[in-house]
Amino acid sequence: MRPGRQPASSARTCAVFPGSFDPITNGHLDIVARALSVFGRLTVAVLVNVEKLPLFDVEERVAIIREVYRDEPRVTVDRFSGLLVDYAEAIGASVIVRGLRAISDFEVEFQMALMNRRLNPRIETVFMMPAESYSYVSSRLVKEVFQLGGRVSDLVPAVVERRLSEKYGTPIKSARSPVRRKG
Ligand code: ADP
């Protein structure tokens, strides 16, 4: 820490967890829980990304996440566009939380963190690792598995499974569905 810089009490620190969340998974929930064990308040911020073609639009993603955290007053759900550091500063967040699943996440996250530091050195990026059981979970994989008829109930909150079922028009696979084998 540079001389003259006061350590912030993390319990009073507001952090922001940005991402696409298309849709939110239990891996994201794991990171939110870890962030709440360190920081006082957390804003889950859905990126309005014009380049990506999302399954759920921003309003749907925000509504889903709000439903997941409706009983958690320390979590705020919002949307943002433009520079993340500008958004963080505007909402009074001094920490950006990101999840690191594997080494493959590292390079791009490292670049982004250094760029954000260059853009605004007052905002610190903190990486958190999920439980091993979520280290292979991604929104993309969840969508693919669900679409192909696989069970995702251990990987996403119930509301997401419901919304996936509505979106694709396919039923939710129950835990007891028999595995069909040929012959
Ligand atoms: P982005 O498009 O910003 O990567 P994502 O919704 O895919 O948006 O991810 C948002 C953040 O959550 C990223 O920091 C990502 O590394 C993290 N994340 C995604 N899935 C998991 C997971 N299973 N475990 C831990 N972190 C995750």
mmCIF file of C-alpha atoms and ligand atoms in Angstrom:
data_model
loop_
_atom_site.group_PDB
_atom_site.id
_atom_site.type_symbol
_atom_site.label_atom_id
_atom_site.label_comp_id
_atom_site.label_asym_id
_atom_site.label_seq_id
_atom_site.Cartn_x
_atom_site.Cartn_y
_atom_site.Cartn_z
ATOM 1 C CA MET A 1 0.000 0.000 0.000
ATOM 2 C CA ARG A 2 1.276 3.444 -0.882
ATOM 3 C CA PRO A 3 2.144 5.716 2.070
ATOM 4 C CA GLY A 4 -0.764 7.834 3.220
ATOM 5 C CA ARG A 5 -3.355 5.427 1.846
ATOM 6 C CA GLN A 6 -5.809 4.306 4.509
ATOM 7 C CA PRO A 7 -6.883 0.652 4.574
ATOM 8 C CA ALA A 8 -10.614 0.456 3.915
ATOM 9 C CA SER A 9 -12.696 -1.611 6.300
ATOM 10 C CA SER A 10 -13.887 -4.357 4.002
ATOM 11 C CA ALA A 11 -17.215 -4.657 5.848
ATOM 12 C CA ARG A 12 -18.028 -1.125 4.729
ATOM 13 C CA THR A 13 -16.722 -1.678 1.229
ATOM 14 C CA CYS A 14 -19.092 -1.815 -1.685
ATOM 15 C CA ALA A 15 -18.041 -4.194 -4.447
ATOM 16 C CA VAL A 16 -19.330 -4.793 -7.936
ATOM 17 C CA PHE A 17 -19.555 -8.181 -9.656
ATOM 18 C CA PRO A 18 -19.875 -7.512 -13.397
ATOM 19 C CA GLY A 19 -20.678 -10.060 -16.070
ATOM 20 C CA SER A 20 -23.009 -11.295 -18.764
ATOM 21 C CA PHE A 21 -24.904 -13.707 -16.485
ATOM 22 C CA ASP A 22 -26.677 -15.277 -19.475
ATOM 23 C CA PRO A 23 -27.935 -16.946 -17.314
ATOM 24 C CA ILE A 24 -26.617 -16.783 -13.749
ATOM 25 C CA THR A 25 -25.264 -20.169 -12.590
ATOM 26 C CA ASN A 26 -24.382 -21.733 -9.255
ATOM 27 C CA GLY A 27 -20.758 -20.828 -10.045
ATOM 28 C CA HIS A 28 -21.739 -17.146 -10.029
ATOM 29 C CA LEU A 29 -23.756 -17.707 -6.821
ATOM 30 C CA ASP A 30 -20.684 -19.225 -5.214
ATOM 31 C CA ILE A 31 -18.647 -16.097 -6.049
ATOM 32 C CA VAL A 32 -21.432 -13.813 -4.749
ATOM 33 C CA ALA A 33 -21.469 -15.730 -1.432
ATOM 34 C CA ARG A 34 -17.695 -15.457 -1.124
ATOM 35 C CA ALA A 35 -17.786 -11.741 -1.942
ATOM 36 C CA LEU A 36 -20.460 -11.185 0.719
ATOM 37 C CA SER A 37 -18.228 -12.881 3.282
ATOM 38 C CA VAL A 38 -15.632 -10.171 2.681
ATOM 39 C CA PHE A 39 -17.497 -7.061 1.514
ATOM 40 C CA GLY A 40 -20.478 -5.297 3.038
ATOM 41 C CA ARG A 41 -22.474 -4.753 -0.115
ATOM 42 C CA LEU A 42 -22.346 -6.196 -3.585
ATOM 43 C CA THR A 43 -23.861 -4.987 -6.820
ATOM 44 C CA VAL A 44 -24.327 -7.706 -9.417
ATOM 45 C CA ALA A 45 -24.061 -5.696 -12.625
ATOM 46 C CA VAL A 46 -25.306 -7.139 -15.897
ATOM 47 C CA LEU A 47 -23.327 -5.918 -18.857
ATOM 48 C CA VAL A 48 -25.360 -4.543 -21.726
ATOM 49 C CA ASN A 49 -23.201 -6.065 -24.432
ATOM 50 C CA VAL A 50 -24.286 -5.138 -27.917
ATOM 51 C CA GLU A 51 -21.868 -7.543 -29.584
ATOM 52 C CA LYS A 52 -22.993 -10.773 -27.965
ATOM 53 C CA LEU A 53 -26.271 -12.414 -28.942
ATOM 54 C CA PRO A 54 -27.704 -13.370 -25.571
ATOM 55 C CA LEU A 55 -30.355 -16.004 -24.858
ATOM 56 C CA PHE A 56 -31.961 -13.806 -22.191
ATOM 57 C CA ASP A 57 -32.211 -10.071 -22.753
ATOM 58 C CA VAL A 58 -30.825 -7.730 -20.118
ATOM 59 C CA GLU A 59 -34.200 -7.157 -18.439
ATOM 60 C CA GLU A 60 -34.768 -10.913 -18.152
ATOM 61 C CA ARG A 61 -31.301 -11.469 -16.706
ATOM 62 C CA VAL A 62 -31.753 -8.674 -14.163
ATOM 63 C CA ALA A 63 -35.206 -10.024 -13.183
ATOM 64 C CA ILE A 64 -33.821 -13.554 -12.717
ATOM 65 C CA ILE A 65 -30.943 -12.372 -10.517
ATOM 66 C CA ARG A 66 -33.300 -10.146 -8.481
ATOM 67 C CA GLU A 67 -35.487 -13.161 -7.840
ATOM 68 C CA VAL A 68 -32.495 -15.214 -6.707
ATOM 69 C CA TYR A 69 -31.438 -12.488 -4.229
ATOM 70 C CA ARG A 70 -34.837 -11.147 -3.210
ATOM 71 C CA ASP A 71 -34.132 -12.042 0.472
ATOM 72 C CA GLU A 72 -30.562 -10.721 0.490
ATOM 73 C CA PRO A 73 -30.603 -6.968 1.227
ATOM 74 C CA ARG A 74 -26.836 -6.697 0.761
ATOM 75 C CA VAL A 75 -27.120 -7.573 -2.919
ATOM 76 C CA THR A 76 -28.261 -5.020 -5.491
ATOM 77 C CA VAL A 77 -28.875 -6.010 -9.098
ATOM 78 C CA ASP A 78 -28.308 -3.492 -11.856
ATOM 79 C CA ARG A 79 -27.316 -3.185 -15.509
ATOM 80 C CA PHE A 80 -24.509 -1.152 -16.974
ATOM 81 C CA SER A 81 -22.870 -0.199 -20.236
ATOM 82 C CA GLY A 82 -19.707 1.717 -20.986
ATOM 83 C CA LEU A 83 -16.539 1.563 -18.941
ATOM 84 C CA LEU A 84 -16.804 -0.673 -15.890
ATOM 85 C CA VAL A 85 -14.543 1.563 -13.790
ATOM 86 C CA ASP A 86 -16.766 4.573 -14.520
ATOM 87 C CA TYR A 87 -19.824 2.590 -13.518
ATOM 88 C CA ALA A 88 -18.093 1.335 -10.339
ATOM 89 C CA GLU A 89 -17.121 4.867 -9.358
ATOM 90 C CA ALA A 90 -20.636 6.151 -10.070
ATOM 91 C CA ILE A 91 -22.206 3.631 -7.668
ATOM 92 C CA GLY A 92 -19.513 4.070 -5.007
ATOM 93 C CA ALA A 93 -17.897 0.661 -5.467
ATOM 94 C CA SER A 94 -14.161 0.488 -4.817
ATOM 95 C CA VAL A 95 -13.708 -3.193 -5.654
ATOM 96 C CA ILE A 96 -14.409 -5.238 -8.770
ATOM 97 C CA VAL A 97 -14.999 -8.922 -8.042
ATOM 98 C CA ARG A 98 -14.299 -11.511 -10.723
ATOM 99 C CA GLY A 99 -14.370 -15.291 -10.596
ATOM 100 C CA LEU A 100 -11.410 -17.401 -11.667
ATOM 101 C CA ARG A 101 -12.376 -20.899 -12.676
ATOM 102 C CA ALA A 102 -9.210 -22.133 -14.290
ATOM 103 C CA ILE A 103 -5.898 -21.038 -15.691
ATOM 104 C CA SER A 104 -7.719 -20.454 -18.972
ATOM 105 C CA ASP A 105 -9.633 -17.554 -17.360
ATOM 106 C CA PHE A 106 -6.451 -16.039 -16.041
ATOM 107 C CA GLU A 107 -4.885 -14.397 -19.063
ATOM 108 C CA VAL A 108 -7.880 -12.404 -20.193
ATOM 109 C CA GLU A 109 -8.873 -11.514 -16.614
ATOM 110 C CA PHE A 110 -5.328 -10.363 -15.864
ATOM 111 C CA GLN A 111 -5.331 -8.100 -18.914
ATOM 112 C CA MET A 112 -8.699 -6.650 -18.015
ATOM 113 C CA ALA A 113 -7.697 -6.039 -14.401
ATOM 114 C CA LEU A 114 -4.527 -4.197 -15.433
ATOM 115 C CA MET A 115 -6.406 -2.123 -17.987
ATOM 116 C CA ASN A 116 -9.033 -1.214 -15.398
ATOM 117 C CA ARG A 117 -6.292 -0.245 -12.949
ATOM 118 C CA ARG A 118 -4.740 1.978 -15.588
ATOM 119 C CA LEU A 119 -8.118 3.593 -16.240
ATOM 120 C CA ASN A 120 -8.850 4.103 -12.548
ATOM 121 C CA PRO A 121 -6.169 3.188 -9.951
ATOM 122 C CA ARG A 122 -8.606 3.786 -7.069
ATOM 123 C CA ILE A 123 -10.552 0.670 -7.962
ATOM 124 C CA GLU A 124 -9.072 -2.695 -7.042
ATOM 125 C CA THR A 125 -9.892 -5.989 -8.763
ATOM 126 C CA VAL A 126 -10.263 -9.025 -6.507
ATOM 127 C CA PHE A 127 -10.345 -12.570 -7.891
ATOM 128 C CA MET A 128 -12.189 -15.333 -6.135
ATOM 129 C CA MET A 129 -12.139 -19.052 -6.823
ATOM 130 C CA PRO A 130 -15.341 -21.060 -6.724
ATOM 131 C CA ALA A 131 -15.742 -24.465 -5.102
ATOM 132 C CA GLU A 132 -14.088 -27.083 -7.281
ATOM 133 C CA SER A 133 -17.475 -28.528 -8.155
ATOM 134 C CA TYR A 134 -18.328 -25.315 -10.048
ATOM 135 C CA SER A 135 -14.977 -24.805 -11.704
ATOM 136 C CA TYR A 136 -16.212 -26.314 -14.976
ATOM 137 C CA VAL A 137 -19.605 -24.565 -15.007
ATOM 138 C CA SER A 138 -20.250 -21.820 -17.518
ATOM 139 C CA SER A 139 -23.439 -20.152 -18.750
ATOM 140 C CA ARG A 140 -22.667 -21.371 -22.251
ATOM 141 C CA LEU A 141 -22.307 -25.009 -21.194
ATOM 142 C CA VAL A 142 -25.475 -24.892 -19.087
ATOM 143 C CA LYS A 143 -27.470 -23.625 -22.083
ATOM 144 C CA GLU A 144 -26.007 -26.296 -24.345
ATOM 145 C CA VAL A 145 -26.652 -29.137 -21.908
ATOM 146 C CA PHE A 146 -30.231 -27.996 -21.211
ATOM 147 C CA GLN A 147 -30.986 -27.588 -24.900
ATOM 148 C CA LEU A 148 -29.781 -31.126 -25.572
ATOM 149 C CA GLY A 149 -32.056 -32.517 -22.848
ATOM 150 C CA GLY A 150 -29.517 -32.810 -20.027
ATOM 151 C CA ARG A 151 -30.205 -32.112 -16.372
ATOM 152 C CA VAL A 152 -28.861 -28.815 -15.024
ATOM 153 C CA SER A 153 -30.646 -28.624 -11.677
ATOM 154 C CA ASP A 154 -27.396 -28.931 -9.707
ATOM 155 C CA LEU A 155 -25.769 -26.204 -11.771
ATOM 156 C CA VAL A 156 -28.295 -23.338 -11.696
ATOM 157 C CA PRO A 157 -30.899 -21.918 -9.297
ATOM 158 C CA ALA A 158 -34.446 -23.269 -9.778
ATOM 159 C CA VAL A 159 -35.662 -20.008 -11.320
ATOM 160 C CA VAL A 160 -33.065 -20.315 -14.090
ATOM 161 C CA GLU A 161 -34.089 -23.878 -14.859
ATOM 162 C CA ARG A 162 -37.701 -22.700 -15.100
ATOM 163 C CA ARG A 163 -36.776 -19.831 -17.412
ATOM 164 C CA LEU A 164 -34.654 -22.124 -19.596
ATOM 165 C CA SER A 165 -37.596 -24.474 -19.895
ATOM 166 C CA GLU A 166 -39.890 -21.595 -20.951
ATOM 167 C CA LYS A 167 -37.334 -20.224 -23.377
ATOM 168 C CA TYR A 168 -36.597 -23.495 -25.154
ATOM 169 C CA GLY A 169 -40.096 -24.918 -24.723
ATOM 170 C CA THR A 170 -38.688 -28.131 -23.291
ATOM 171 C CA PRO A 171 -39.534 -29.780 -19.955
ATOM 172 C CA ILE A 172 -37.220 -29.745 -16.959
ATOM 173 C CA LYS A 173 -35.380 -33.031 -16.620
ATOM 174 C CA SER A 174 -36.083 -34.570 -13.214
ATOM 175 C CA ALA A 175 -33.335 -36.155 -11.133
ATOM 176 C CA ARG A 176 -35.009 -39.538 -11.499
ATOM 177 C CA SER A 177 -35.328 -39.547 -15.253
ATOM 178 C CA PRO A 178 -34.025 -42.922 -16.345
ATOM 179 C CA VAL A 179 -31.006 -43.005 -18.585
ATOM 180 C CA ARG A 180 -32.026 -44.706 -21.804
ATOM 181 C CA ARG A 181 -29.592 -47.243 -23.110
ATOM 182 C CA LYS A 182 -29.760 -48.960 -26.440
ATOM 183 C CA GLY A 183 -30.256 -52.736 -26.509
HETATM 184 P P1 ADP B 1 -18.306 -12.395 -18.756
HETATM 185 O O1 ADP B 1 -18.905 -12.317 -20.118
HETATM 186 O O2 ADP B 1 -17.965 -11.091 -18.137
HETATM 187 O O3 ADP B 1 -17.183 -13.413 -18.602
HETATM 188 P P2 ADP B 1 -19.862 -14.244 -17.247
HETATM 189 O O4 ADP B 1 -21.279 -14.172 -16.807
HETATM 190 O O5 ADP B 1 -19.482 -15.385 -18.117
HETATM 191 O O6 ADP B 1 -19.522 -12.870 -17.890
HETATM 192 O O7 ADP B 1 -18.923 -14.256 -15.967
HETATM 193 C C1 ADP B 1 -18.959 -13.229 -15.010
HETATM 194 C C2 ADP B 1 -17.885 -13.518 -13.981
HETATM 195 O O8 ADP B 1 -18.213 -14.723 -13.316
HETATM 196 C C3 ADP B 1 -16.500 -13.733 -14.573
HETATM 197 O O9 ADP B 1 -15.553 -13.229 -13.664
HETATM 198 C C4 ADP B 1 -16.372 -15.225 -14.658
HETATM 199 O O10 ADP B 1 -15.023 -15.651 -14.557
HETATM 200 C C5 ADP B 1 -17.148 -15.625 -13.408
HETATM 201 N N1 ADP B 1 -17.687 -16.970 -13.512
HETATM 202 C C6 ADP B 1 -18.461 -17.491 -14.481
HETATM 203 N N2 ADP B 1 -18.755 -18.780 -14.222
HETATM 204 C C7 ADP B 1 -18.134 -19.082 -13.055
HETATM 205 C C8 ADP B 1 -18.007 -20.254 -12.266
HETATM 206 N N3 ADP B 1 -18.557 -21.407 -12.608
HETATM 207 N N4 ADP B 1 -17.298 -20.181 -11.126
HETATM 208 C C9 ADP B 1 -16.714 -19.021 -10.774
HETATM 209 N N5 ADP B 1 -16.756 -17.889 -11.472
HETATM 210 C C10 ADP B 1 -17.465 -17.911 -12.597
#
